[in-house]
Coordinates of C-alpha atoms in Angstrom, one line a residue:
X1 CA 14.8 9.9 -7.3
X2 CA 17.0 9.0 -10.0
X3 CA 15.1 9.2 -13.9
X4 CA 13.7 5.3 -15.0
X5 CA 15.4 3.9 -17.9
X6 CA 14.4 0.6 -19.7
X7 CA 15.4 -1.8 -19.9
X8 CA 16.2 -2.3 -16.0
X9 CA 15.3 -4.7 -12.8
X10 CA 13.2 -3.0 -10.3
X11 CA 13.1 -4.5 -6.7
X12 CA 9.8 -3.8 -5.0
X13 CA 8.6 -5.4 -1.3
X14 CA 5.1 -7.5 -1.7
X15 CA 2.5 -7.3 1.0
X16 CA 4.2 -9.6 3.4
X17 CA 7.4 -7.1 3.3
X18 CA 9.7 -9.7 1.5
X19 CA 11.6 -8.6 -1.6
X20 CA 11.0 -9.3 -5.9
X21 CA 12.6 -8.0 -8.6
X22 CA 10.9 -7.3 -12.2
X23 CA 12.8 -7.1 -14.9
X24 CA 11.5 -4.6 -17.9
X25 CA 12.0 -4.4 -21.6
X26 CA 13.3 -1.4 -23.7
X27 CA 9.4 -0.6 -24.4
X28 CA 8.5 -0.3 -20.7
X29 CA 7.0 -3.6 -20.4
X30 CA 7.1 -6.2 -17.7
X31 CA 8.2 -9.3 -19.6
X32 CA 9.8 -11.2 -16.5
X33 CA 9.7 -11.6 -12.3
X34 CA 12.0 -13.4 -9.7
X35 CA 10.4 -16.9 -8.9
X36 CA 10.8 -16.2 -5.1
X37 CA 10.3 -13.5 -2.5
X38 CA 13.5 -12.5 -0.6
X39 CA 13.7 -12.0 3.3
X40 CA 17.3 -9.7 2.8
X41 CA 17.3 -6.9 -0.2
X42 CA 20.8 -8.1 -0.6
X43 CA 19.6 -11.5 -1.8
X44 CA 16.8 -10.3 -4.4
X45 CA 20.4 -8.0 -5.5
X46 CA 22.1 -11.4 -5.5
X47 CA 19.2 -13.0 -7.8
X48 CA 19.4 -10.1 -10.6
X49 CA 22.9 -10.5 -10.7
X50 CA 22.7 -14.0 -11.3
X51 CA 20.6 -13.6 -14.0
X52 CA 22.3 -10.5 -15.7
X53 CA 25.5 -13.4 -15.6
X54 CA 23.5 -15.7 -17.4
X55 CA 23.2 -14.4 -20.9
X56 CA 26.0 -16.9 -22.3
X57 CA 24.3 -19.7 -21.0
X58 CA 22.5 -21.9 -23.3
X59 CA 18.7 -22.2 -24.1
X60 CA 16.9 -25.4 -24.3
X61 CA 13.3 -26.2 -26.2
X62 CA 11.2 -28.9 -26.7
X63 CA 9.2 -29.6 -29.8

């Protein structure tokens, strides 16, 4: 098995067999998780590379 670095997505199968991905910091923490479970591995794959493409996107608040 390959050596962990951080940060990185990890894709693990829950209980029911479907896939998740968790994506974690430089420091080793969990800080986020896909909002869905995934049937194929191929689509949790799909999912992190949305979100790795989304880090030009904008960022809304409200006050």
């Amino acid at each position: 098995m390959a050596t962990v670095t951080y940060p990185c997505y990890w894709q693990k199968k829950d209980n029911g067999g479907f896939w998740y991905w968790i994506y974690y910091a430089s420091n080793g923490k969990a800080i986020s998780r896909s909002s869905e479970s995934y049937v194929n591995r191929t689509d949790c794959s799909h999912s992190i590379n949305i979100m790795k493409g989304s880090s030009a996107n904008p960022v809304f608040y409200t006050d």
